[in-house]
PDB file of C-alpha atoms and ligand atoms in Angstrom:
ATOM      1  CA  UNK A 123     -23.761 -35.207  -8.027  1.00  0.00           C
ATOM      2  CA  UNK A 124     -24.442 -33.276  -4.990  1.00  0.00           C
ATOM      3  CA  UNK A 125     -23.416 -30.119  -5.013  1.00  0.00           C
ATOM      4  CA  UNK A 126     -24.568 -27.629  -2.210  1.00  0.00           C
ATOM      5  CA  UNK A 127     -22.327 -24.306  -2.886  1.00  0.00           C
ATOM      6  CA  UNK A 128     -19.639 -22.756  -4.425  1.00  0.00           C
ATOM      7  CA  UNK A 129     -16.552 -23.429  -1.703  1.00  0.00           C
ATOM      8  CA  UNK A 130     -14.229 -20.719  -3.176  1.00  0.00           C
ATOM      9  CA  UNK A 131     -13.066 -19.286  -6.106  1.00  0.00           C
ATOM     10  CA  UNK A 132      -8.955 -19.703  -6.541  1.00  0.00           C
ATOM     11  CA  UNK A 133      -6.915 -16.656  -8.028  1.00  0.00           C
ATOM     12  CA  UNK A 134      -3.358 -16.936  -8.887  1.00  0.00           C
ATOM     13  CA  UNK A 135      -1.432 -13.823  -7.903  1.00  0.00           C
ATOM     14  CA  UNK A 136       2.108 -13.373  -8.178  1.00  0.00           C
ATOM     15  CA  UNK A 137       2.780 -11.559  -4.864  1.00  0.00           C
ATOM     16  CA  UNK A 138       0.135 -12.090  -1.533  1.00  0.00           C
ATOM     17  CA  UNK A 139       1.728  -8.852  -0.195  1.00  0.00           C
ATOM     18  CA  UNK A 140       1.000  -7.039  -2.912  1.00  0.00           C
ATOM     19  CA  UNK A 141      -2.410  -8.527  -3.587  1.00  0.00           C
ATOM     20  CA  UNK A 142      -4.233  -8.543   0.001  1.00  0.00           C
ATOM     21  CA  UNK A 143      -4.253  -4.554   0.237  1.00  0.00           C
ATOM     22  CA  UNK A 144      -6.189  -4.361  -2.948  1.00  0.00           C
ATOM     23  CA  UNK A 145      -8.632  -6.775  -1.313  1.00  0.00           C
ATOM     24  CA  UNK A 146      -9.098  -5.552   2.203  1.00  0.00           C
ATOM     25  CA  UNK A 147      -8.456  -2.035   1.105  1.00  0.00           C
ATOM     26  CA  UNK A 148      -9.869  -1.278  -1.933  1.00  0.00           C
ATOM     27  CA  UNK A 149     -12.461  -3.925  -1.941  1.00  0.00           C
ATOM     28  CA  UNK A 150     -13.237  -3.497   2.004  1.00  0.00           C
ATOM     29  CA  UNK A 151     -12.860  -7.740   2.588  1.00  0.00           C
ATOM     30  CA  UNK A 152     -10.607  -8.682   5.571  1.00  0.00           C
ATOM     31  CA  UNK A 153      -8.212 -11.428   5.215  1.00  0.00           C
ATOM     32  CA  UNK A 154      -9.173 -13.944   7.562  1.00  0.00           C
ATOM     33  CA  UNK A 155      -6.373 -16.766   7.186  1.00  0.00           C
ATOM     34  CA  UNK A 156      -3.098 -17.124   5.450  1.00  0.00           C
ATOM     35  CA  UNK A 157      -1.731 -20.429   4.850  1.00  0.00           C
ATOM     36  CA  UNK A 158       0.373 -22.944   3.514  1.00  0.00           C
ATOM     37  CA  UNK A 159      -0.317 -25.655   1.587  1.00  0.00           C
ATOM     38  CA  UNK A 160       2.895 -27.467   0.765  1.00  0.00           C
ATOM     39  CA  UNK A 161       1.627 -30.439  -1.267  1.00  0.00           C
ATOM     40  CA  UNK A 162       0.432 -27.851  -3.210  1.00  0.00           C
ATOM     41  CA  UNK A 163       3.309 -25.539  -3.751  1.00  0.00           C
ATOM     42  CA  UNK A 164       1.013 -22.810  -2.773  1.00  0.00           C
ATOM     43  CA  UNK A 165       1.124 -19.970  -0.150  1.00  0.00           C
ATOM     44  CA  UNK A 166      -2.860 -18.983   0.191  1.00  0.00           C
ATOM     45  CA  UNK A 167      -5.181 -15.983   1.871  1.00  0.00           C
ATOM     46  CA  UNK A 168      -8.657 -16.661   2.183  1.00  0.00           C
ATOM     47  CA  UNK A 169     -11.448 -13.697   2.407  1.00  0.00           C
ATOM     48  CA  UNK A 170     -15.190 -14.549   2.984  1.00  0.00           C
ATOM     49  CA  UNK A 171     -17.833 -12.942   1.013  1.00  0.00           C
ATOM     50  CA  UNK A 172     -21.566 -14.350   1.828  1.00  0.00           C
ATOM     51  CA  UNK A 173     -21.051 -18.224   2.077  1.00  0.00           C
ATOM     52  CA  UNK A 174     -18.418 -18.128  -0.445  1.00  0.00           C
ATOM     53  CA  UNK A 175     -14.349 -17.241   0.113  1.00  0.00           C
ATOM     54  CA  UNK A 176     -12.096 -15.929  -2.410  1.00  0.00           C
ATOM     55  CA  UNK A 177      -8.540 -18.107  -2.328  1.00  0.00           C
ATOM     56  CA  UNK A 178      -5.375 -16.197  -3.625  1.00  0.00           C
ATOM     57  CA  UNK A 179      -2.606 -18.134  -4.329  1.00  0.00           C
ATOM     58  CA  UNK A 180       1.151 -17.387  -4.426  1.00  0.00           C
ATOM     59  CA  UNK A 181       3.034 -19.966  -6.214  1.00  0.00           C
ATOM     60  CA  UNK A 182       5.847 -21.058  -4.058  1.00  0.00           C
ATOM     61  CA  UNK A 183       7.614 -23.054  -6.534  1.00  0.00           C
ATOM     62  CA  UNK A 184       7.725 -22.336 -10.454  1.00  0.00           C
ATOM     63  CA  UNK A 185       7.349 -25.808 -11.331  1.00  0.00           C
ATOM     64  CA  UNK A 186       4.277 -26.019  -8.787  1.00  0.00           C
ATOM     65  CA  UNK A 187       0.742 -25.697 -10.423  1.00  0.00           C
ATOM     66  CA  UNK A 188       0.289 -22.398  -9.764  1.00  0.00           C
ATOM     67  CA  UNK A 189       4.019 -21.173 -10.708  1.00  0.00           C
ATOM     68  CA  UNK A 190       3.426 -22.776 -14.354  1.00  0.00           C
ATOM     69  CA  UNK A 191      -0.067 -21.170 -14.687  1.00  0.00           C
ATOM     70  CA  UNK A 192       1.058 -17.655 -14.047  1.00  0.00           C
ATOM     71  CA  UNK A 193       4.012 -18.624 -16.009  1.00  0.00           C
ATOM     72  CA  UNK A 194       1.649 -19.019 -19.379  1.00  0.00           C
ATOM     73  CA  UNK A 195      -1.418 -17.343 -18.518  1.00  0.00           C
ATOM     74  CA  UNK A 196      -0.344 -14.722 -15.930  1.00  0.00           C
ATOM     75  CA  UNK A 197      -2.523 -13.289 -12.885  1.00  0.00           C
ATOM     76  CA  UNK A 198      -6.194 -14.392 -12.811  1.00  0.00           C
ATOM     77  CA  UNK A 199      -8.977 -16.513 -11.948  1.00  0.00           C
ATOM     78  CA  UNK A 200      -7.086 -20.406 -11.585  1.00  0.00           C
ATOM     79  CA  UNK A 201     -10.024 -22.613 -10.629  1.00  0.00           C
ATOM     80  CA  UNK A 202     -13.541 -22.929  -9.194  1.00  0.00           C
ATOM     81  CA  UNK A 203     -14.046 -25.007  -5.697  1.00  0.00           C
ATOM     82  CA  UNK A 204     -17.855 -26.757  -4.936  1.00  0.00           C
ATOM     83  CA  UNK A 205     -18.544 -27.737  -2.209  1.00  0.00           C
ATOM     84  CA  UNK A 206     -20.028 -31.804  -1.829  1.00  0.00           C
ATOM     85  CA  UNK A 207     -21.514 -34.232   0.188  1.00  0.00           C
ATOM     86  CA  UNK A 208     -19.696 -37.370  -0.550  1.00  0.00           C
ATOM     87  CA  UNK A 209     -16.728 -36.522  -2.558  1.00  0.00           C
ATOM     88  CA  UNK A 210     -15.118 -39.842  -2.786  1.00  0.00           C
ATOM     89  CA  UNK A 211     -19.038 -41.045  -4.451  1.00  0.00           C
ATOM     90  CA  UNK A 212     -19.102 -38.210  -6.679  1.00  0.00           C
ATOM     91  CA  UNK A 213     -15.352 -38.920  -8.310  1.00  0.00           C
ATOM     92  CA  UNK A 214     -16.827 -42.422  -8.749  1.00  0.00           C
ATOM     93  CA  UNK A 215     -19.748 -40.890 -10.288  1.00  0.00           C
ATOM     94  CA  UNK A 216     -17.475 -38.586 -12.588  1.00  0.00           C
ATOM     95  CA  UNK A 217     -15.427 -41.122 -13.894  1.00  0.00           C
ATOM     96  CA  UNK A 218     -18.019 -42.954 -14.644  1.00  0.00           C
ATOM     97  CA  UNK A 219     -18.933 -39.896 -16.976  1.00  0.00           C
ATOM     98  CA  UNK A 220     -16.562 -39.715 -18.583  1.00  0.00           C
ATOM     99  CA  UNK A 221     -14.931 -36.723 -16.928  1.00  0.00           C
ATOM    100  CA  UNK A 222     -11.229 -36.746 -16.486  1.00  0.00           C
ATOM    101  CA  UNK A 223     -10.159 -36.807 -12.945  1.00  0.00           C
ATOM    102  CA  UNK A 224      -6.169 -35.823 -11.818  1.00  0.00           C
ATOM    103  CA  UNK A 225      -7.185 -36.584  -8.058  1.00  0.00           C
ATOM    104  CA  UNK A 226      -9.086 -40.355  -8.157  1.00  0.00           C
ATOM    105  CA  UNK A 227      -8.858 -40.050  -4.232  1.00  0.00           C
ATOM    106  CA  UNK A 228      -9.389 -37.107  -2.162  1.00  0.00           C
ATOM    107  CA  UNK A 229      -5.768 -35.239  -0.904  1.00  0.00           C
ATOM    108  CA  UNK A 230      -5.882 -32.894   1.617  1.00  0.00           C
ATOM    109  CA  UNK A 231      -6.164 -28.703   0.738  1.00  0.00           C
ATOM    110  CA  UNK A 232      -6.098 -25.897   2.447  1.00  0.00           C
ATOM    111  CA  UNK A 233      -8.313 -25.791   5.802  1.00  0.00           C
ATOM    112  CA  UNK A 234      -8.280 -29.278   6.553  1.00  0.00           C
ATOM    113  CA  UNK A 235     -10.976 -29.733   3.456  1.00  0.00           C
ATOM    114  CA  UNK A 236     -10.796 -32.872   1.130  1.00  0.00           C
ATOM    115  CA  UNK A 237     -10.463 -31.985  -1.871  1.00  0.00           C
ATOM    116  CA  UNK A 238     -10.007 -33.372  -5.570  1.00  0.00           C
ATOM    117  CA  UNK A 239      -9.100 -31.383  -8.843  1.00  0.00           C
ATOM    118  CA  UNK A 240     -11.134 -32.333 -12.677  1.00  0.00           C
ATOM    119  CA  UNK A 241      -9.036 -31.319 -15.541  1.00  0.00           C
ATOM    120  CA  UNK A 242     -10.054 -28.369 -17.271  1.00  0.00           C
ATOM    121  CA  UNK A 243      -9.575 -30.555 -20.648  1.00  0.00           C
ATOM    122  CA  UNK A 244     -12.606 -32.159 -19.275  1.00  0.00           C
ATOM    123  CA  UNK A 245     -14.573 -29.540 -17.869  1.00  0.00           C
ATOM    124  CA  UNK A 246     -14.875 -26.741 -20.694  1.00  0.00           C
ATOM    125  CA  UNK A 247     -11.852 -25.022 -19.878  1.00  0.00           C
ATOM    126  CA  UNK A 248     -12.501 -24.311 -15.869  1.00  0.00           C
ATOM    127  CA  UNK A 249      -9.803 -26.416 -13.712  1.00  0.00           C
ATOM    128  CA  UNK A 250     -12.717 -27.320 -11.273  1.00  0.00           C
ATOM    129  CA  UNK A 251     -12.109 -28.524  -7.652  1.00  0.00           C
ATOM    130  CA  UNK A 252     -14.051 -30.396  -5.278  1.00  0.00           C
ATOM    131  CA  UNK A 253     -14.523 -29.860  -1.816  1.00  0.00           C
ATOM    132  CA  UNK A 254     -15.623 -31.685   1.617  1.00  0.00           C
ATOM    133  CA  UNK A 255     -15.210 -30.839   5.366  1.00  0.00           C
ATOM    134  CA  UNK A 256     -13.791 -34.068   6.607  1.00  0.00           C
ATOM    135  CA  UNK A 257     -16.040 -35.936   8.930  1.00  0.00           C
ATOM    136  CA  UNK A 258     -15.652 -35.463  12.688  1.00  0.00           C
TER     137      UNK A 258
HETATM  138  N1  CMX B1527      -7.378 -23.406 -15.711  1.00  0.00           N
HETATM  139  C1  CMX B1527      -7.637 -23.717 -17.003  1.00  0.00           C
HETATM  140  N2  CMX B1527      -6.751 -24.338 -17.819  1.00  0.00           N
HETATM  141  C2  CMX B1527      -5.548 -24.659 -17.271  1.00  0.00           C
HETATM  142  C3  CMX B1527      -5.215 -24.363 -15.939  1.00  0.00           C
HETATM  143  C4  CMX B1527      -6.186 -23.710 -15.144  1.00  0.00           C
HETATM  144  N3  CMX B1527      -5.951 -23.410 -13.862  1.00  0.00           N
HETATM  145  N4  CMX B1527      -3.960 -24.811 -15.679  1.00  0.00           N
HETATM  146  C5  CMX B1527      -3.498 -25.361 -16.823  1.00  0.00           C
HETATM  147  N5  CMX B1527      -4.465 -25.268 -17.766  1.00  0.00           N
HETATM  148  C6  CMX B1527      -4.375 -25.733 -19.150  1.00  0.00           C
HETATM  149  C7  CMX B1527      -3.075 -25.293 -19.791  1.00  0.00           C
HETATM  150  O1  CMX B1527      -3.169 -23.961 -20.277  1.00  0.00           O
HETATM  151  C8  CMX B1527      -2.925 -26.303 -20.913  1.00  0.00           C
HETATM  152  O2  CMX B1527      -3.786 -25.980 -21.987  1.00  0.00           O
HETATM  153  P1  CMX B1527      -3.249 -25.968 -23.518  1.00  0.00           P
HETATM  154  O3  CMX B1527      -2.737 -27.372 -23.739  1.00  0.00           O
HETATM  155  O4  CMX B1527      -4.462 -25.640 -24.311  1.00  0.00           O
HETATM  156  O5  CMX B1527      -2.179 -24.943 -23.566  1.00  0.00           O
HETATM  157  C9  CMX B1527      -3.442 -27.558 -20.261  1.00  0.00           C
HETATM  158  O6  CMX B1527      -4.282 -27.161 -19.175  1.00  0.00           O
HETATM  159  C10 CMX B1527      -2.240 -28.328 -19.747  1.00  0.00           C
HETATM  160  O7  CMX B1527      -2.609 -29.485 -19.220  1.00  0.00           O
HETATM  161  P2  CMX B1527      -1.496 -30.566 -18.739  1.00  0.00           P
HETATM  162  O8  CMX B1527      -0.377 -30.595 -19.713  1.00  0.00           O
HETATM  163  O9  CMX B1527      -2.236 -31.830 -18.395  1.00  0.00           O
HETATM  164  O10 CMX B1527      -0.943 -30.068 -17.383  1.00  0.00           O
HETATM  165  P3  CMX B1527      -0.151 -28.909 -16.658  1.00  0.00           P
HETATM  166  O11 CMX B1527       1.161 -29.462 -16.263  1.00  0.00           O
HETATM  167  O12 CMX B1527      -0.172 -27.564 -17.301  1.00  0.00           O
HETATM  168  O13 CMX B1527      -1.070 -28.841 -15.356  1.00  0.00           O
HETATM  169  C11 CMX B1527      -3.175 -29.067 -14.285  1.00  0.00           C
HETATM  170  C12 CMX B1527      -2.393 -28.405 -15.426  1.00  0.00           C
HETATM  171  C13 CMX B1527      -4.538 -28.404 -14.237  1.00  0.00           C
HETATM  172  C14 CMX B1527      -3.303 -30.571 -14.557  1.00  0.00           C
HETATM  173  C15 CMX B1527      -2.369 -28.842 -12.945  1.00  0.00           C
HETATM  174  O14 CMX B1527      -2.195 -27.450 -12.755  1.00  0.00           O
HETATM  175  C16 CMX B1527      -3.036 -29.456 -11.740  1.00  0.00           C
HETATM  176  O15 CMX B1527      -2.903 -30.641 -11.471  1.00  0.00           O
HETATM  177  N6  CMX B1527      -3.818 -28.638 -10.956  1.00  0.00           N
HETATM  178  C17 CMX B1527      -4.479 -29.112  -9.765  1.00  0.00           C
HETATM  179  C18 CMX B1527      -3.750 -28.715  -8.497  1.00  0.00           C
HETATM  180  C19 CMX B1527      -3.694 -27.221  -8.320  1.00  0.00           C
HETATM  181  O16 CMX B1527      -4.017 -26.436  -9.226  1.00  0.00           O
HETATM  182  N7  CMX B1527      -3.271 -26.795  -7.115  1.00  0.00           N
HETATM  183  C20 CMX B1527      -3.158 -25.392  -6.778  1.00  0.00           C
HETATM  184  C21 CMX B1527      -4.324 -24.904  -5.958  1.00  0.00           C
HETATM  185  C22 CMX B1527      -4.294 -25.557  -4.598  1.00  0.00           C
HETATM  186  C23 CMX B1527      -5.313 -25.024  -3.613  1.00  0.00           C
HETATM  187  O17 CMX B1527      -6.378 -24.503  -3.984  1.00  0.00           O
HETATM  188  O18 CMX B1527      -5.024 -25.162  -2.396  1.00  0.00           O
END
């Protein structure tokens, strides 16, 4: 594995509206990017703190991931996001591990990263993602 830094850390929030103020207000972060991610029936605001950004995540479809995790679990922490080099290399490596994968090929996440999701099943109960900036 090479892993050089935690990307992000997701948190599912039923409302962006009602969750940014606590962020930039309360918590003094500014919201530097709000966007869609459609294959991921998510609506997301990104804040940076250090090298790593906080992801919320409004569920824009109750069947979507994040929809049926607020749905059982409510509000909180959804997943954690590392950042690789060679992401494709390191699902190989995974698998080969053992480790149950639900992306075997890299999709495409919120800004412009590849990215691939581990089950939590397989990864002591944290739904872990995977990052990489795609090559230029
Ligand atoms: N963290 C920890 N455990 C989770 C979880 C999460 N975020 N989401 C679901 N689970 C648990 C459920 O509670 C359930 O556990 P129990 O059986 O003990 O009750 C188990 O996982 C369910 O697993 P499942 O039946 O295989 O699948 P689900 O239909 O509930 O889907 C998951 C779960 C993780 C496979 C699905 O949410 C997924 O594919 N996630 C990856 C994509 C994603 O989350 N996208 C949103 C973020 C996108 C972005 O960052 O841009």
């Amino acid at each position: 594995m090479k892993i050089t830094h935690i990307e992000h850390l997701g948190i599912a929030v039923k409302s962006l509206e009602e969750a940014i103020p606590f962020y930039e207000e309360v918590l003094g972060l500014k919201c530097y990017a709000i966007e869609e991610v459609a294959e991921q029936k998510v609506k997301t605001a990104f804040f940076m703190v250090g090298q790593t950004k906080i992801e919320l995540l409004e569920s824009t479809d109750p069947e979507g991931p994040v929809g049926k995790f607020i749905e059982k679990r409510g509000e909180g922490v959804h997943h954690l996001a590392f950042a690789v080099e060679g992401l494709q290399e390191n699902l190989n490596y995974l698998e080969g591990k053992g480790v149950r994968l639900i992306n075997k090929t890299p999709r495409k996440g919120a800004e412009g990263l590849n990215i691939a999701f581990l089950h939590p099943k397989s990864t002591f109960g944290v739904l872990t993602e995977l990052c990489e900036k795609p090559k230029q």
